[in-house]
Every structure is written in C-alpha cells, then in structure tokens.
Amino acid sequence: LHTPSLRLRWRLPAGHLCPPVPSRINYLLWLEDLLRLRPSPRADEQAPPPPLVLDIGTGASAIYPLLGSALLGWRFIASEIDEAAAEAARANVALNGLDDEICVRFTGGGGGGGEANPAGGGEARGGGRGGPEGGSGVGDGSVGGDSGDSGDSGDSG
C-alpha cells in the first residue's frame, strides 16, 4: 500500500486475513465510473460533494475506506460487528490521518450499536469521535476485524 501515488500505512492484527488490494482498487474505480454516469451539474449549480459511502463489515483492514479516501477523496462510515476488528480498523484510519474522512463504528454483534448521523449530531455508542461530516458523534472510532475478508474472493465489499 506504499507506492508513490498511494502512501497508506497499514497494520493487520494476527488472525485477520489480508484482503486482495488490487481487486479492491478495481472495485472502487468501477464504482467511480458508475457515479460519473450521473448528469453533470449545470453551470449555475454547485458540483455534488464527494460520496459518503457506508462500508458494512469493514474488517480490521478497513481496506475500502482507506483506499477510497486516499485515491478518490470519498468519505466513509465503516461498520464492524467484531470489536477487535473495529479497534484495528480505527487504528489504521488514525495511522493514516484519515479520521476526518473515515468513521469506524463498532455495531455490536446483536443487531445494533447506535445511530449513525452523517450530519454529526447525537452521540454514538462507544463515544463520539467526529466523522466524515466533521461533527462529533458520527462514530465511535472503533477498529475491528475483517468480517468481509474471511474466505471471500475479493469481489465483494
């Protein structure tokens, strides 16, 4: 992940799989191509803001949010049900100084874990840490395991 055009640092805890990075980049670039199909704003309209992406099951690597923010300037809310994985993902986000663009949420294993408010209001479960919208309480900053990377072929996120 450390190339002249992409300077990402990344730590993956033992027990978590390493995602296939090239296929992840290809998927993000494919999504970017789809977004370009939207009608362009008229001359008197503002350009739309960068996409705010929800990554469900971000895993310890937080690979999609890291790549999407670094390569495309997108903002992410990354959710994870494994607390250790969520903590690792938060650490990777912080390691790269992307806390303002990526919010990692530990959502718990039982189907909940707090409300994500992209406008920045409210308090998230586990403590607010600011997020993609710059407000407090969007996410709890937890880092976690790669539930999306256990045994997948690299073509889903």
PDB file of C-alpha atoms in Angstrom:
ATOM      1  CA  LEU A   1       0.000   0.000   0.000  1.00  0.00           C
ATOM      2  CA  HIS A   2       3.020   2.251  -0.001  1.00  0.00           C
ATOM      3  CA  THR A   3       3.601   3.453  -3.559  1.00  0.00           C
ATOM      4  CA  PRO A   4       4.481   6.935  -4.817  1.00  0.00           C
ATOM      5  CA  SER A   5       0.820   7.673  -5.602  1.00  0.00           C
ATOM      6  CA  LEU A   6      -0.681   5.856  -2.611  1.00  0.00           C
ATOM      7  CA  ARG A   7       1.028   6.341   0.722  1.00  0.00           C
ATOM      8  CA  LEU A   8      -1.040   4.235   3.079  1.00  0.00           C
ATOM      9  CA  ARG A   9       0.319   2.550   6.171  1.00  0.00           C
ATOM     10  CA  TRP A  10      -1.485  -0.486   7.401  1.00  0.00           C
ATOM     11  CA  ARG A  11      -1.278  -2.892  10.319  1.00  0.00           C
ATOM     12  CA  LEU A  12      -3.238  -6.118  10.344  1.00  0.00           C
ATOM     13  CA  PRO A  13      -3.589  -7.986  13.633  1.00  0.00           C
ATOM     14  CA  ALA A  14      -2.882 -11.709  13.803  1.00  0.00           C
ATOM     15  CA  GLY A  15      -5.887 -13.800  12.946  1.00  0.00           C
ATOM     16  CA  HIS A  16      -7.285 -11.421  10.313  1.00  0.00           C
ATOM     17  CA  LEU A  17      -6.950 -12.100   6.603  1.00  0.00           C
ATOM     18  CA  CYS A  18      -5.165  -9.771   4.224  1.00  0.00           C
ATOM     19  CA  PRO A  19      -7.561  -8.521   1.535  1.00  0.00           C
ATOM     20  CA  PRO A  20      -6.519  -8.637  -2.130  1.00  0.00           C
ATOM     21  CA  VAL A  21      -5.741  -4.955  -2.634  1.00  0.00           C
ATOM     22  CA  PRO A  22      -5.749  -4.818  -6.477  1.00  0.00           C
ATOM     23  CA  SER A  23      -9.288  -6.193  -6.704  1.00  0.00           C
ATOM     24  CA  ARG A  24     -10.411  -3.700  -4.047  1.00  0.00           C
ATOM     25  CA  ILE A  25      -8.958  -0.810  -6.054  1.00  0.00           C
ATOM     26  CA  ASN A  26     -10.634  -2.101  -9.225  1.00  0.00           C
ATOM     27  CA  TYR A  27     -13.997  -2.285  -7.468  1.00  0.00           C
ATOM     28  CA  LEU A  28     -13.689   1.296  -6.196  1.00  0.00           C
ATOM     29  CA  LEU A  29     -12.711   2.535  -9.663  1.00  0.00           C
ATOM     30  CA  TRP A  30     -15.703   0.710 -11.129  1.00  0.00           C
ATOM     31  CA  LEU A  31     -17.985   2.479  -8.638  1.00  0.00           C
ATOM     32  CA  GLU A  32     -16.360   5.788  -9.550  1.00  0.00           C
ATOM     33  CA  ASP A  33     -17.154   5.089 -13.222  1.00  0.00           C
ATOM     34  CA  LEU A  34     -20.789   4.422 -12.315  1.00  0.00           C
ATOM     35  CA  LEU A  35     -21.004   7.674 -10.356  1.00  0.00           C
ATOM     36  CA  ARG A  36     -19.697   9.566 -13.379  1.00  0.00           C
ATOM     37  CA  LEU A  37     -22.812   8.485 -15.245  1.00  0.00           C
ATOM     38  CA  ARG A  38     -24.829  10.928 -13.145  1.00  0.00           C
ATOM     39  CA  PRO A  39     -25.838  14.057 -15.031  1.00  0.00           C
ATOM     40  CA  SER A  40     -23.289  16.843 -14.701  1.00  0.00           C
ATOM     41  CA  PRO A  41     -24.430  19.907 -12.779  1.00  0.00           C
ATOM     42  CA  ARG A  42     -25.495  22.870 -14.859  1.00  0.00           C
ATOM     43  CA  ALA A  43     -23.200  25.873 -14.962  1.00  0.00           C
ATOM     44  CA  ASP A  44     -25.303  27.619 -12.293  1.00  0.00           C
ATOM     45  CA  GLU A  45     -25.259  24.587  -9.945  1.00  0.00           C
ATOM     46  CA  GLN A  46     -22.642  23.512  -7.451  1.00  0.00           C
ATOM     47  CA  ALA A  47     -20.789  20.270  -8.012  1.00  0.00           C
ATOM     48  CA  PRO A  48     -22.013  17.496  -5.705  1.00  0.00           C
ATOM     49  CA  PRO A  49     -19.920  16.757  -2.608  1.00  0.00           C
ATOM     50  CA  PRO A  50     -17.742  13.646  -2.577  1.00  0.00           C
ATOM     51  CA  PRO A  51     -19.741  10.475  -1.965  1.00  0.00           C
ATOM     52  CA  LEU A  52     -20.424   9.361   1.592  1.00  0.00           C
ATOM     53  CA  VAL A  53     -20.077   5.561   1.494  1.00  0.00           C
ATOM     54  CA  LEU A  54     -21.330   3.008   4.017  1.00  0.00           C
ATOM     55  CA  ASP A  55     -18.968   0.030   4.286  1.00  0.00           C
ATOM     56  CA  ILE A  56     -20.734  -2.791   6.118  1.00  0.00           C
ATOM     57  CA  GLY A  57     -18.303  -5.296   7.604  1.00  0.00           C
ATOM     58  CA  THR A  58     -15.202  -3.184   7.074  1.00  0.00           C
ATOM     59  CA  GLY A  59     -12.928  -5.622   8.888  1.00  0.00           C
ATOM     60  CA  ALA A  60      -9.622  -4.986  10.624  1.00  0.00           C
ATOM     61  CA  SER A  61      -8.044  -3.643   7.458  1.00  0.00           C
ATOM     62  CA  ALA A  62     -10.700  -1.017   6.649  1.00  0.00           C
ATOM     63  CA  ILE A  63      -9.371  -1.518   3.133  1.00  0.00           C
ATOM     64  CA  TYR A  64     -12.239   0.062   1.202  1.00  0.00           C
ATOM     65  CA  PRO A  65     -12.387   3.220   3.329  1.00  0.00           C
ATOM     66  CA  LEU A  66      -8.599   3.630   3.297  1.00  0.00           C
ATOM     67  CA  LEU A  67      -8.308   3.176  -0.460  1.00  0.00           C
ATOM     68  CA  GLY A  68     -11.460   5.156  -1.278  1.00  0.00           C
ATOM     69  CA  SER A  69     -10.399   8.123   0.833  1.00  0.00           C
ATOM     70  CA  ALA A  70      -6.774   8.114  -0.303  1.00  0.00           C
ATOM     71  CA  LEU A  71      -7.413   7.515  -4.017  1.00  0.00           C
ATOM     72  CA  LEU A  72     -10.775   9.144  -4.634  1.00  0.00           C
ATOM     73  CA  GLY A  73     -11.351  11.597  -1.790  1.00  0.00           C
ATOM     74  CA  TRP A  74     -14.534   9.812  -0.686  1.00  0.00           C
ATOM     75  CA  ARG A  75     -15.868   9.858   2.874  1.00  0.00           C
ATOM     76  CA  PHE A  76     -16.827   6.647   4.672  1.00  0.00           C
ATOM     77  CA  ILE A  77     -18.828   5.324   7.565  1.00  0.00           C
ATOM     78  CA  ALA A  78     -17.370   1.871   8.194  1.00  0.00           C
ATOM     79  CA  SER A  79     -19.294  -0.553  10.388  1.00  0.00           C
ATOM     80  CA  GLU A  80     -17.998  -3.703  12.042  1.00  0.00           C
ATOM     81  CA  ILE A  81     -19.578  -6.224  14.440  1.00  0.00           C
ATOM     82  CA  ASP A  82     -16.284  -7.590  15.785  1.00  0.00           C
ATOM     83  CA  GLU A  83     -14.940  -5.238  18.443  1.00  0.00           C
ATOM     84  CA  ALA A  84     -11.270  -6.210  17.987  1.00  0.00           C
ATOM     85  CA  ALA A  85     -11.590  -5.742  14.229  1.00  0.00           C
ATOM     86  CA  ALA A  86     -13.236  -2.359  14.731  1.00  0.00           C
ATOM     87  CA  GLU A  87     -10.372  -1.278  17.004  1.00  0.00           C
ATOM     88  CA  ALA A  88      -7.791  -2.383  14.423  1.00  0.00           C
ATOM     89  CA  ALA A  89      -9.658  -0.526  11.664  1.00  0.00           C
ATOM     90  CA  ARG A  90      -9.745   2.657  13.785  1.00  0.00           C
ATOM     91  CA  ALA A  91      -6.030   2.319  14.386  1.00  0.00           C
ATOM     92  CA  ASN A  92      -5.401   2.008  10.630  1.00  0.00           C
ATOM     93  CA  VAL A  93      -7.535   5.061   9.929  1.00  0.00           C
ATOM     94  CA  ALA A  94      -5.668   7.081  12.572  1.00  0.00           C
ATOM     95  CA  LEU A  95      -2.306   5.767  11.356  1.00  0.00           C
ATOM     96  CA  ASN A  96      -3.056   7.392   8.004  1.00  0.00           C
ATOM     97  CA  GLY A  97      -4.534  10.622   9.384  1.00  0.00           C
ATOM     98  CA  LEU A  98      -7.917   9.954   7.776  1.00  0.00           C
ATOM     99  CA  ASP A  99     -10.076  10.438  10.885  1.00  0.00           C
ATOM    100  CA  ASP A 100     -11.957  13.326   9.257  1.00  0.00           C
ATOM    101  CA  GLU A 101     -12.866  11.241   6.202  1.00  0.00           C
ATOM    102  CA  ILE A 102     -13.491   7.823   7.762  1.00  0.00           C
ATOM    103  CA  CYS A 103     -15.654   7.000  10.752  1.00  0.00           C
ATOM    104  CA  VAL A 104     -15.384   3.413  12.045  1.00  0.00           C
ATOM    105  CA  ARG A 105     -18.384   2.173  14.028  1.00  0.00           C
ATOM    106  CA  PHE A 106     -18.477  -0.888  16.259  1.00  0.00           C
ATOM    107  CA  THR A 107     -22.061  -2.023  15.794  1.00  0.00           C
ATOM    108  CA  GLY A 108     -22.051  -4.942  18.209  1.00  0.00           C
ATOM    109  CA  GLY A 109     -22.941  -8.494  17.399  1.00  0.00           C
ATOM    110  CA  GLY A 110     -26.641  -8.302  18.235  1.00  0.00           C
ATOM    111  CA  GLY A 111     -28.005  -6.039  15.547  1.00  0.00           C
ATOM    112  CA  GLY A 112     -27.459  -2.551  16.789  1.00  0.00           C
ATOM    113  CA  GLY A 113     -24.915  -0.323  18.289  1.00  0.00           C
ATOM    114  CA  GLY A 114     -26.089   3.209  17.928  1.00  0.00           C
ATOM    115  CA  GLU A 115     -27.346   5.541  15.312  1.00  0.00           C
ATOM    116  CA  ALA A 116     -25.029   6.988  12.692  1.00  0.00           C
ATOM    117  CA  ASN A 117     -25.913  10.582  11.988  1.00  0.00           C
ATOM    118  CA  PRO A 118     -23.942  11.854   8.987  1.00  0.00           C
ATOM    119  CA  ALA A 119     -24.897  15.414   9.935  1.00  0.00           C
ATOM    120  CA  GLY A 120     -22.793  14.990  13.054  1.00  0.00           C
ATOM    121  CA  GLY A 121     -25.463  15.274  15.729  1.00  0.00           C
ATOM    122  CA  GLY A 122     -26.002  12.980  18.656  1.00  0.00           C
ATOM    123  CA  GLU A 123     -23.690  10.671  20.493  1.00  0.00           C
ATOM    124  CA  ALA A 124     -22.611   7.344  19.054  1.00  0.00           C
ATOM    125  CA  ARG A 125     -22.340   4.170  21.068  1.00  0.00           C
ATOM    126  CA  GLY A 126     -18.842   3.862  22.402  1.00  0.00           C
ATOM    127  CA  GLY A 127     -18.194   7.602  22.445  1.00  0.00           C
ATOM    128  CA  GLY A 128     -18.290  10.183  19.673  1.00  0.00           C
ATOM    129  CA  ARG A 129     -15.142  10.838  17.676  1.00  0.00           C
ATOM    130  CA  GLY A 130     -16.188  13.019  14.813  1.00  0.00           C
ATOM    131  CA  GLY A 131     -16.515  11.605  11.379  1.00  0.00           C
ATOM    132  CA  PRO A 132     -16.813  12.234   7.681  1.00  0.00           C
ATOM    133  CA  GLU A 133     -19.071  15.215   8.189  1.00  0.00           C
ATOM    134  CA  GLY A 134     -16.778  16.828  10.746  1.00  0.00           C
ATOM    135  CA  GLY A 135     -19.314  16.679  13.570  1.00  0.00           C
ATOM    136  CA  SER A 136     -18.986  14.816  16.819  1.00  0.00           C
ATOM    137  CA  GLY A 137     -20.848  11.623  17.482  1.00  0.00           C
ATOM    138  CA  VAL A 138     -20.954  10.208  13.954  1.00  0.00           C
ATOM    139  CA  GLY A 139     -18.936   7.210  15.014  1.00  0.00           C
ATOM    140  CA  ASP A 140     -17.187   5.742  17.958  1.00  0.00           C
ATOM    141  CA  GLY A 141     -13.828   5.335  16.241  1.00  0.00           C
ATOM    142  CA  SER A 142     -13.630   1.616  16.932  1.00  0.00           C
ATOM    143  CA  VAL A 143     -11.336  -0.572  14.925  1.00  0.00           C
ATOM    144  CA  GLY A 144     -12.071  -4.133  14.116  1.00  0.00           C
ATOM    145  CA  GLY A 145     -11.661  -7.398  12.266  1.00  0.00           C
ATOM    146  CA  ASP A 146     -12.238  -8.038   8.637  1.00  0.00           C
ATOM    147  CA  SER A 147     -15.537  -9.860   8.560  1.00  0.00           C
ATOM    148  CA  GLY A 148     -15.734  -9.179   4.830  1.00  0.00           C
ATOM    149  CA  ASP A 149     -12.346 -10.742   4.220  1.00  0.00           C
ATOM    150  CA  SER A 150     -12.808 -14.169   5.761  1.00  0.00           C
ATOM    151  CA  GLY A 151     -12.833 -16.524   2.866  1.00  0.00           C
ATOM    152  CA  ASP A 152     -14.168 -14.152   0.246  1.00  0.00           C
ATOM    153  CA  SER A 153     -12.857 -13.997  -3.278  1.00  0.00           C
ATOM    154  CA  GLY A 154     -12.145 -10.288  -3.131  1.00  0.00           C
ATOM    155  CA  ASP A 155     -15.038  -9.212  -5.304  1.00  0.00           C
ATOM    156  CA  SER A 156     -17.442  -8.168  -2.589  1.00  0.00           C
ATOM    157  CA  GLY A 157     -17.217  -5.404  -0.049  1.00  0.00           C
TER     158      GLY A 157
END
